[in-house]
Short mmCIF file of C-alpha atoms and ligand atoms in Angstrom, two decimals:
data_model
loop_
_atom_site.label_atom_id
_atom_site.label_comp_id
_atom_site.label_asym_id
_atom_site.label_seq_id
_atom_site.Cartn_x
_atom_site.Cartn_y
_atom_site.Cartn_z
CA LEU A 1 0.00 0.00 0.00
CA ALA A 2 1.50 3.29 -1.08
CA LEU A 3 0.13 5.67 1.51
CA ALA A 4 2.81 8.29 0.97
CA CYS A 5 1.93 11.09 -1.40
CA ALA A 6 4.96 11.18 -3.64
CA GLY A 7 6.81 13.70 -1.53
CA LEU A 8 4.16 16.33 -2.21
CA CYS A 9 2.51 15.99 1.20
CA THR A 10 5.25 17.87 2.93
CA ALA A 11 4.91 20.87 0.64
CA MET A 12 1.87 22.21 2.49
CA PRO A 13 1.54 23.19 6.15
CA ALA A 14 -1.35 21.44 7.89
CA ARG A 15 -1.93 23.34 11.12
CA ALA A 16 -5.45 24.71 11.46
CA THR A 17 -4.13 28.17 12.15
CA ASP A 18 -2.09 28.42 8.98
CA ALA A 19 -3.65 30.19 6.02
CA PRO A 20 -2.47 28.03 3.12
CA ASP A 21 -0.85 29.78 0.18
CA ALA A 22 -3.50 29.51 -2.53
CA THR A 23 -1.03 29.75 -5.42
CA ALA A 24 1.22 26.94 -4.20
CA LEU A 25 -1.79 24.83 -3.28
CA ARG A 26 -3.31 25.33 -6.73
CA GLU A 27 -0.12 24.12 -8.35
CA THR A 28 0.06 21.03 -6.13
CA ALA A 29 -3.64 20.30 -6.60
CA ASN A 30 -3.29 20.48 -10.37
CA THR A 31 -0.64 17.74 -10.28
CA LEU A 32 -2.65 15.50 -7.91
CA PHE A 33 -6.22 15.88 -9.20
CA GLY A 34 -7.10 17.69 -12.42
CA ALA A 35 -10.34 19.11 -13.78
CA ILE A 36 -13.43 17.15 -14.78
CA PRO A 37 -13.60 17.19 -18.61
CA HIS A 38 -16.47 19.08 -20.27
CA SER A 39 -17.20 16.10 -22.49
CA VAL A 40 -16.07 12.55 -23.20
CA ASP A 41 -16.06 11.79 -26.92
CA GLU A 42 -15.10 8.13 -27.13
CA VAL A 43 -15.04 4.86 -25.20
CA ARG A 44 -12.59 2.03 -25.89
CA GLY A 45 -11.33 4.04 -28.87
CA GLN A 46 -14.78 4.18 -30.47
CA GLU A 47 -16.52 7.45 -31.17
CA ILE A 48 -19.84 8.07 -29.41
CA THR A 49 -22.54 9.29 -31.78
CA ALA A 50 -25.44 11.66 -31.10
CA ALA A 51 -27.89 8.92 -32.14
CA GLN A 52 -26.44 6.56 -29.50
CA VAL A 53 -26.66 9.21 -26.78
CA GLU A 54 -30.26 10.01 -27.74
CA LEU A 55 -31.25 6.33 -27.64
CA GLY A 56 -29.34 5.81 -24.40
CA LYS A 57 -31.23 8.68 -22.82
CA SER A 58 -34.55 7.00 -23.62
CA LEU A 59 -33.30 3.69 -22.26
CA TRP A 60 -32.03 5.41 -19.11
CA PHE A 61 -35.58 6.52 -18.28
CA GLU A 62 -37.24 3.35 -19.67
CA PRO A 63 -39.15 1.48 -16.90
CA ARG A 64 -39.97 -1.33 -19.31
CA LEU A 65 -36.34 -2.48 -19.07
CA SER A 66 -37.52 -3.85 -15.71
CA ARG A 67 -39.79 -6.87 -15.39
CA SER A 68 -42.26 -4.84 -13.33
CA HIS A 69 -42.30 -1.85 -15.71
CA VAL A 70 -41.72 0.22 -12.58
CA LEU A 71 -37.96 0.66 -12.25
CA SER A 72 -35.67 2.53 -14.59
CA CYS A 73 -31.95 3.23 -14.22
CA ASN A 74 -33.03 6.66 -13.02
CA SER A 75 -35.00 5.12 -10.11
CA CYS A 76 -31.76 4.31 -8.32
CA HIS A 77 -29.47 6.85 -10.01
CA ASN A 78 -31.70 9.89 -10.09
CA ILE A 79 -30.02 12.59 -12.16
CA ALA A 80 -32.04 15.16 -10.22
CA THR A 81 -30.43 14.04 -6.94
CA GLY A 82 -26.73 13.63 -7.69
CA GLY A 83 -27.07 10.44 -9.75
CA ALA A 84 -27.89 8.33 -6.69
CA ASP A 85 -31.00 7.31 -4.76
CA ASN A 86 -30.11 8.71 -1.35
CA VAL A 87 -31.28 5.69 0.62
CA PRO A 88 -28.95 3.34 2.54
CA THR A 89 -29.29 0.42 0.12
CA SER A 90 -31.33 0.44 -3.07
CA ILE A 91 -34.92 -0.79 -3.33
CA GLY A 92 -35.46 -3.01 -6.35
CA HIS A 93 -37.95 -5.49 -7.84
CA GLY A 94 -40.88 -6.26 -5.56
CA TRP A 95 -39.62 -3.75 -2.97
CA GLN A 96 -36.59 -5.94 -2.22
CA LYS A 97 -33.77 -4.24 -0.44
CA GLY A 98 -30.40 -4.74 -2.18
CA PRO A 99 -27.13 -5.29 -0.35
CA ARG A 100 -25.32 -2.06 -1.26
CA ASN A 101 -25.68 1.69 -1.57
CA SER A 102 -26.15 3.02 -5.08
CA PRO A 103 -23.04 4.90 -6.24
CA THR A 104 -23.52 8.01 -8.32
CA VAL A 105 -23.41 7.62 -12.09
CA LEU A 106 -22.11 11.17 -12.43
CA ASN A 107 -18.54 11.02 -13.78
CA ALA A 108 -18.63 7.20 -13.52
CA VAL A 109 -17.05 7.06 -16.99
CA LEU A 110 -13.84 8.30 -15.34
CA ASN A 111 -13.59 5.33 -12.96
CA VAL A 112 -11.13 2.54 -13.71
CA ALA A 113 -13.89 -0.07 -13.33
CA GLN A 114 -17.50 -0.12 -12.14
CA PHE A 115 -19.19 -1.13 -8.86
CA TRP A 116 -17.91 -0.83 -5.30
CA ASP A 117 -15.79 -3.92 -5.97
CA GLY A 118 -14.85 -3.06 -9.58
CA ARG A 119 -16.37 -6.27 -10.94
CA ALA A 120 -17.45 -4.68 -14.26
CA ALA A 121 -14.69 -3.44 -16.54
CA ASP A 122 -16.65 -0.54 -18.01
CA LEU A 123 -20.08 1.07 -18.30
CA LYS A 124 -21.16 -1.20 -21.15
CA GLU A 125 -20.47 -4.36 -19.20
CA GLN A 126 -21.94 -2.77 -16.09
CA ALA A 127 -25.29 -1.89 -17.71
CA LYS A 128 -26.14 -5.55 -18.29
CA GLY A 129 -25.99 -6.20 -14.54
CA PRO A 130 -28.89 -4.24 -13.03
CA VAL A 131 -31.31 -5.23 -15.79
CA GLN A 132 -30.84 -8.90 -14.89
CA ALA A 133 -30.20 -8.70 -11.14
CA SER A 134 -33.15 -10.24 -9.31
CA VAL A 135 -33.05 -7.56 -6.60
CA GLU A 136 -32.87 -4.77 -9.15
CA MET A 137 -34.80 -4.92 -12.46
CA ASN A 138 -35.20 -8.73 -12.54
CA ASN A 139 -35.41 -9.01 -16.33
CA THR A 140 -33.77 -11.23 -18.94
CA PRO A 141 -31.93 -10.27 -22.15
CA GLY A 142 -34.54 -12.10 -24.25
CA ARG A 143 -37.42 -10.29 -22.59
CA VAL A 144 -35.68 -6.93 -22.96
CA GLU A 145 -35.08 -7.57 -26.67
CA ALA A 146 -38.71 -8.65 -27.18
CA THR A 147 -39.86 -5.50 -25.37
CA LEU A 148 -37.71 -3.16 -27.44
CA ARG A 149 -38.54 -4.90 -30.75
CA SER A 150 -42.27 -4.55 -30.01
CA MET A 151 -42.10 -0.77 -30.42
CA PRO A 152 -41.37 0.59 -33.92
CA ALA A 153 -39.85 3.82 -32.59
CA TYR A 154 -37.19 1.81 -30.72
CA VAL A 155 -36.45 -0.35 -33.78
CA GLU A 156 -35.81 2.85 -35.75
CA ALA A 157 -33.76 4.45 -32.98
CA PHE A 158 -31.50 1.35 -32.66
CA ALA A 159 -31.04 1.30 -36.46
CA ARG A 160 -29.96 4.96 -36.37
CA ALA A 161 -27.62 4.38 -33.43
CA PHE A 162 -26.02 1.21 -34.82
CA PRO A 163 -26.20 1.53 -38.62
CA GLY A 164 -25.20 -1.35 -40.84
CA GLU A 165 -25.80 -4.06 -38.24
CA ASP A 166 -28.00 -7.05 -39.12
CA GLN A 167 -29.92 -6.93 -35.85
CA PRO A 168 -29.40 -3.54 -34.22
CA VAL A 169 -31.95 -4.18 -31.44
CA SER A 170 -29.93 -6.33 -29.06
CA PHE A 171 -29.16 -6.52 -25.36
CA GLU A 172 -25.54 -5.73 -26.21
CA ASN A 173 -26.53 -2.55 -28.07
CA MET A 174 -28.85 -1.55 -25.21
CA ALA A 175 -25.76 -1.61 -23.01
CA ARG A 176 -23.70 0.34 -25.57
CA ALA A 177 -26.38 3.03 -25.84
CA LEU A 178 -26.73 3.34 -22.07
CA GLU A 179 -22.97 3.72 -21.84
CA ALA A 180 -23.03 6.42 -24.54
CA PHE A 181 -25.63 8.38 -22.58
CA GLU A 182 -23.72 7.93 -19.32
CA THR A 183 -20.61 9.49 -20.86
CA THR A 184 -22.60 12.75 -21.01
CA LEU A 185 -23.17 12.68 -17.24
CA VAL A 186 -20.00 14.58 -16.36
CA THR A 187 -20.10 17.52 -13.96
CA PRO A 188 -17.43 20.09 -14.83
CA ASP A 189 -17.03 23.62 -13.45
CA SER A 190 -17.22 22.90 -9.75
CA ARG A 191 -15.81 25.63 -7.54
CA PHE A 192 -12.75 23.41 -7.15
CA ASP A 193 -12.33 23.12 -10.94
CA ARG A 194 -12.60 26.89 -11.24
CA PHE A 195 -9.97 27.24 -8.53
CA LEU A 196 -7.68 24.77 -10.35
CA ALA A 197 -8.06 26.79 -13.56
CA GLY A 198 -7.21 30.02 -11.75
CA LYS A 199 -10.71 31.34 -12.46
CA GLY A 200 -12.11 31.22 -8.95
CA SER A 201 -11.07 31.12 -5.34
CA LEU A 202 -11.70 28.97 -2.29
CA ASP A 203 -12.17 30.56 1.13
CA ALA A 204 -9.64 30.07 3.93
CA THR A 205 -11.50 27.10 5.47
CA GLU A 206 -11.82 25.35 2.10
CA LEU A 207 -8.14 25.93 1.34
CA ARG A 208 -7.25 24.48 4.73
CA GLY A 209 -9.48 21.51 3.97
CA LEU A 210 -7.72 20.94 0.65
CA SER A 211 -4.37 21.26 2.34
CA LEU A 212 -5.37 18.75 5.02
CA PHE A 213 -6.78 16.36 2.39
CA ILE A 214 -3.33 16.31 0.82
CA ASP A 215 -1.18 16.41 3.96
CA LYS A 216 -3.06 13.87 6.01
CA GLY A 217 -2.88 11.37 3.14
CA CYS A 218 -6.47 11.18 1.86
CA VAL A 219 -4.97 11.89 -1.54
CA ALA A 220 -3.06 8.60 -1.45
CA CYS A 221 -6.32 6.86 -2.34
CA HIS A 222 -8.56 9.68 -3.57
CA SER A 223 -6.61 11.30 -6.42
CA GLY A 224 -7.08 12.03 -10.12
CA PRO A 225 -9.91 14.11 -11.60
CA ASN A 226 -12.63 11.99 -9.92
CA PHE A 227 -10.93 12.03 -6.49
CA GLY A 228 -10.88 8.23 -6.40
CA GLY A 229 -12.39 5.43 -8.42
CA GLN A 230 -8.94 4.36 -9.60
CA ALA A 231 -7.74 1.63 -7.22
CA TYR A 232 -8.76 -0.75 -4.45
CA TYR A 233 -7.94 -0.65 -0.74
CA PRO A 234 -9.01 -2.45 2.40
CA PHE A 235 -11.81 -0.56 4.17
CA GLY A 236 -10.12 -0.40 7.53
CA VAL A 237 -6.43 -0.34 6.56
CA VAL A 238 -5.52 0.69 10.09
CA GLU A 239 -8.70 0.17 12.11
CA ARG A 240 -11.69 -1.78 10.87
CA PRO A 241 -14.93 0.20 11.29
CA GLY A 242 -17.79 -1.35 13.26
CA ALA A 243 -20.08 -3.95 11.70
CA ASP A 244 -22.79 -1.32 11.24
CA VAL A 245 -20.59 0.54 8.72
CA LEU A 246 -18.69 -2.51 7.42
CA PRO A 247 -21.08 -5.49 7.57
CA SER A 248 -19.11 -8.74 7.81
CA GLY A 249 -21.17 -10.45 5.10
CA ASP A 250 -19.90 -8.21 2.28
CA LYS A 251 -16.26 -9.03 1.62
CA GLY A 252 -15.97 -6.64 -1.31
CA ARG A 253 -13.38 -7.46 -3.91
CA PHE A 254 -12.77 -10.90 -2.46
CA ALA A 255 -15.91 -12.03 -4.32
CA VAL A 256 -14.27 -10.91 -7.58
CA THR A 257 -10.74 -12.25 -7.14
CA GLN A 258 -11.15 -15.04 -4.52
CA THR A 259 -7.85 -13.81 -3.07
CA ALA A 260 -7.58 -13.69 0.73
CA SER A 261 -5.82 -10.32 0.69
CA ASP A 262 -8.87 -8.85 -1.07
CA GLU A 263 -11.19 -9.44 1.87
CA TYR A 264 -13.01 -6.19 2.73
CA VAL A 265 -11.22 -4.43 -0.12
CA PHE A 266 -13.26 -1.83 -2.01
CA ARG A 267 -12.65 0.72 -4.72
CA ALA A 268 -11.68 4.07 -3.23
CA ALA A 269 -14.96 5.92 -3.66
CA PRO A 270 -14.84 8.84 -6.10
CA LEU A 271 -15.59 12.01 -4.15
CA ARG A 272 -16.91 14.34 -6.87
CA ASN A 273 -20.43 15.57 -5.92
CA VAL A 274 -20.11 13.70 -2.63
CA ALA A 275 -22.11 16.42 -0.87
CA LEU A 276 -25.15 15.30 -2.91
CA THR A 277 -24.91 11.55 -2.42
CA ALA A 278 -25.50 10.74 1.25
CA PRO A 279 -25.74 8.24 2.84
CA TYR A 280 -22.13 7.11 2.58
CA PHE A 281 -20.03 3.97 2.16
CA HIS A 282 -21.06 0.77 0.38
CA SER A 283 -23.31 0.02 3.34
CA GLY A 284 -24.97 3.45 3.16
CA GLN A 285 -25.02 3.65 6.94
CA VAL A 286 -23.44 7.07 7.48
CA TRP A 287 -25.64 10.09 6.72
CA ASP A 288 -23.31 12.88 7.71
CA LEU A 289 -20.37 13.76 5.43
CA GLY A 290 -18.33 14.99 8.38
CA GLN A 291 -18.81 11.66 10.11
CA ALA A 292 -17.70 9.84 6.94
CA VAL A 293 -14.57 12.01 6.87
CA ALA A 294 -13.82 11.23 10.54
CA ILE A 295 -14.30 7.49 9.92
CA MET A 296 -11.86 7.65 7.00
CA GLY A 297 -9.32 9.35 9.28
CA SER A 298 -9.40 6.58 11.87
CA ALA A 299 -10.06 3.62 9.54
CA GLN A 300 -7.69 4.45 6.68
CA LEU A 301 -5.08 6.68 8.28
CA GLY A 302 -5.10 5.70 11.95
CA HIS A 303 -5.57 9.37 12.74
CA GLU A 304 -8.31 10.91 14.87
CA LEU A 305 -9.06 14.13 12.98
CA ASP A 306 -10.17 16.89 15.37
CA ALA A 307 -13.47 18.73 14.88
CA THR A 308 -11.88 21.67 13.07
CA GLU A 309 -10.01 19.39 10.70
CA VAL A 310 -13.15 17.39 9.94
CA GLN A 311 -15.06 20.59 9.30
CA SER A 312 -12.39 22.02 6.99
CA ILE A 313 -12.11 18.82 4.95
CA THR A 314 -15.89 18.58 4.71
CA ARG A 315 -16.16 22.19 3.58
CA PHE A 316 -13.52 21.45 0.96
CA LEU A 317 -15.35 18.34 -0.26
CA GLN A 318 -18.44 20.50 -0.79
CA THR A 319 -16.52 22.50 -3.41
CA LEU A 320 -16.41 19.32 -5.55
CA THR A 321 -20.07 19.67 -6.54
CA GLY A 322 -20.02 20.37 -10.27
CA ARG A 323 -22.49 21.66 -12.83
CA GLN A 324 -25.24 19.02 -12.85
CA PRO A 325 -26.34 17.56 -16.20
CA GLN A 326 -29.43 19.22 -17.66
CA VAL A 327 -31.41 16.37 -19.15
CA ALA A 328 -34.78 16.96 -20.83
CA ASN A 329 -37.25 14.21 -19.99
CA PRO A 330 -37.55 11.98 -23.10
CA VAL A 331 -40.96 10.98 -24.46
CA LEU A 332 -40.99 7.17 -24.68
CA PRO A 333 -42.86 5.19 -27.35
CA PRO A 334 -46.17 3.60 -26.26
CA SER A 335 -46.36 -0.16 -25.72
CA THR A 336 -47.97 -2.23 -28.46
CA SER A 337 -50.02 -5.45 -28.42
CA THR A 338 -46.78 -7.48 -28.56
CA THR A 339 -44.97 -5.71 -25.70
CA PRO A 340 -44.48 -8.19 -22.82
CA ARG A 341 -46.77 -7.22 -19.95
CA PRO A 342 -45.42 -6.23 -16.53
CA GLU A 343 -44.89 -9.09 -14.08
C1 HEM B 401 -24.04 0.53 -9.59
C2 HEM B 401 -25.69 2.16 -13.85
C3 HEM B 401 -30.06 0.42 -12.66
C4 HEM B 401 -28.64 0.16 -8.06
C5 HEM B 401 -24.11 1.15 -10.82
C6 HEM B 401 -22.99 1.72 -11.53
C7 HEM B 401 -23.45 2.20 -12.71
C8 HEM B 401 -24.87 1.92 -12.76
C9 HEM B 401 -22.66 2.89 -13.81
C10 HEM B 401 -21.55 1.73 -11.04
C11 HEM B 401 -21.12 3.10 -10.63
C12 HEM B 401 -19.77 3.06 -9.97
O1 HEM B 401 -19.29 1.98 -9.62
O2 HEM B 401 -19.19 4.11 -9.77
C13 HEM B 401 -26.99 1.67 -13.95
C14 HEM B 401 -27.76 1.57 -15.18
C15 HEM B 401 -28.97 1.06 -14.84
C16 HEM B 401 -28.98 0.86 -13.40
C17 HEM B 401 -27.26 1.93 -16.57
C18 HEM B 401 -30.14 0.68 -15.75
C19 HEM B 401 -29.93 -0.23 -16.73
C20 HEM B 401 -30.09 0.32 -11.30
C21 HEM B 401 -31.27 0.06 -10.51
C22 HEM B 401 -30.87 -0.02 -9.21
C23 HEM B 401 -29.43 0.20 -9.19
C24 HEM B 401 -32.69 -0.07 -11.06
C25 HEM B 401 -31.68 -0.23 -7.95
C26 HEM B 401 -32.68 -1.17 -7.91
C27 HEM B 401 -27.26 0.11 -8.10
C28 HEM B 401 -26.43 -0.33 -6.98
C29 HEM B 401 -25.10 -0.28 -7.44
C30 HEM B 401 -25.15 0.24 -8.81
C31 HEM B 401 -26.91 -0.77 -5.60
C32 HEM B 401 -23.86 -0.73 -6.67
C33 HEM B 401 -23.80 -2.25 -6.74
C34 HEM B 401 -22.48 -2.84 -6.32
O3 HEM B 401 -21.47 -2.15 -6.24
O4 HEM B 401 -22.46 -4.06 -6.11
N1 HEM B 401 -25.24 1.30 -11.58
N2 HEM B 401 -27.75 1.22 -12.91
N3 HEM B 401 -28.99 0.42 -10.47
N4 HEM B 401 -26.47 0.43 -9.17
FE1 HEM B 401 -27.12 0.89 -11.01
C1 HEM B 402 -14.71 6.12 0.89
C2 HEM B 402 -13.13 10.52 2.26
C3 HEM B 402 -8.75 8.59 3.09
C4 HEM B 402 -10.08 4.61 0.70
C5 HEM B 402 -14.68 7.45 1.27
C6 HEM B 402 -15.83 8.30 1.45
C7 HEM B 402 -15.40 9.52 1.82
C8 HEM B 402 -13.95 9.47 1.90
C9 HEM B 402 -16.24 10.77 2.10
C10 HEM B 402 -17.28 7.86 1.23
C11 HEM B 402 -17.73 8.22 -0.17
C12 HEM B 402 -19.08 7.68 -0.54
O1 HEM B 402 -19.65 6.83 0.16
O2 HEM B 402 -19.58 8.09 -1.58
C13 HEM B 402 -11.81 10.35 2.67
C14 HEM B 402 -11.04 11.35 3.39
C15 HEM B 402 -9.83 10.79 3.67
C16 HEM B 402 -9.82 9.46 3.07
C17 HEM B 402 -11.52 12.75 3.75
C18 HEM B 402 -8.71 11.34 4.50
C19 HEM B 402 -9.01 11.75 5.77
C20 HEM B 402 -8.70 7.38 2.44
C21 HEM B 402 -7.52 6.56 2.32
C22 HEM B 402 -7.91 5.43 1.65
C23 HEM B 402 -9.31 5.55 1.36
C24 HEM B 402 -6.14 6.91 2.83
C25 HEM B 402 -7.07 4.22 1.23
C26 HEM B 402 -6.17 3.67 2.09
C27 HEM B 402 -11.46 4.63 0.64
C28 HEM B 402 -12.27 3.50 0.27
C29 HEM B 402 -13.61 3.94 0.32
C30 HEM B 402 -13.58 5.33 0.72
C31 HEM B 402 -11.79 2.10 -0.12
C32 HEM B 402 -14.85 3.08 0.06
C33 HEM B 402 -15.27 2.47 1.39
C34 HEM B 402 -16.50 1.61 1.25
O3 HEM B 402 -16.35 0.43 0.93
O4 HEM B 402 -17.60 2.10 1.47
N1 HEM B 402 -13.54 8.19 1.56
N2 HEM B 402 -11.04 9.23 2.48
N3 HEM B 402 -9.76 6.75 1.83
N4 HEM B 402 -12.27 5.71 0.89
FE1 HEM B 402 -11.66 7.47 1.70
#
């Protein structure tokens, strides 16, 4: 575990009374983090087309991707509420409670892999999961294809999005279109991004919070433009949190790799827009951002942050809220006589 911060940690003073030098801090922050891009134009080297994004937007809000015709992607990743559902663990098919908190989809395209345990390589692979998961949308690829093929407007939209293919309406292309839409869910121009670009300032408390975030070592795991989402670490490197926050039944990445050292290992959560996405952690058991920060201090760094430090870091994290995507509600095609009925 590389918990040192490449020699940069020592560059900034960390005492609460110090007023950090904004210019030096900006320079350091630019090397450690970086701005959220205004747009993402390709995935896996393939260009994303407007027709794919348009189709993906319809599918994102499409409740008929679920067996019940009740749940859409947006049910659990509401774009109006930070791309998450703001409940401890998601409610899916038949009011079943899932095992984990819903992570935000905002800026998810920037993560190295998807899910708390990184078990899906990218957004395309990820999108096939919830549609089939029995506690989420509880559907099957065949039933989804039958549903989409029953509506002429979808058949045309898939043909426009995936021209030249023999059978454009497929489960695979549903996933590709959803991924294309999700690449548009980036949130640039946060106050922090404006600070990085030299176009805006942070107040003294926020600067202190940024300085502490770097000096105390948070940055060792939460770095890059998305402030995390790039690598995996034990939750409880130094001190394992209580079973309320870290339930013993969810061993995280161990389920993916079957390697003993991956027990209770999770992807370092990306912290962009974190002020909008309570409750926190994969268990969704912590409602207060300050409390989540304090838990990170003791669990990951073996350091009891004092109240002022927690407050400064929390104030800083609030500057990571970016411009939220403006998405016009799509009008979805009506069901036809051949559309599978809700179950
Ligand atoms: C995870 C997209 C439907 C609940 C994710 C992630 C993405 C995503 C991109 C990973 C984000 C990250 O790791 O940073 C979608 C899409 C959906 C959909 C495209 C529609 C096809 C749903 C629904 C629910 C839900 C309906 C709730 C019933 C969750 C939960 C996780 C998750 C709990 C975390 C699961 C884990 O880490 O094991 N989703 N989602 N999603 N989503 Fe969805
Ligand atoms: C999760 C902040 C240090 C690894 C989180 C979350 C916050 C946070 C707010 C919850 C995000 C959410 O649920 O959406 C901080 C702060 C730190 C710090 C302020 C410094 C005081 C670290 C370090 C590591 C780390 C040093 C790695 C050794 C993780 C991991 C998660 C996480 C793995 C996901 C935990 C889970 O499974 O729920 N961090 N973090 N963090 N952080 Fe940190």
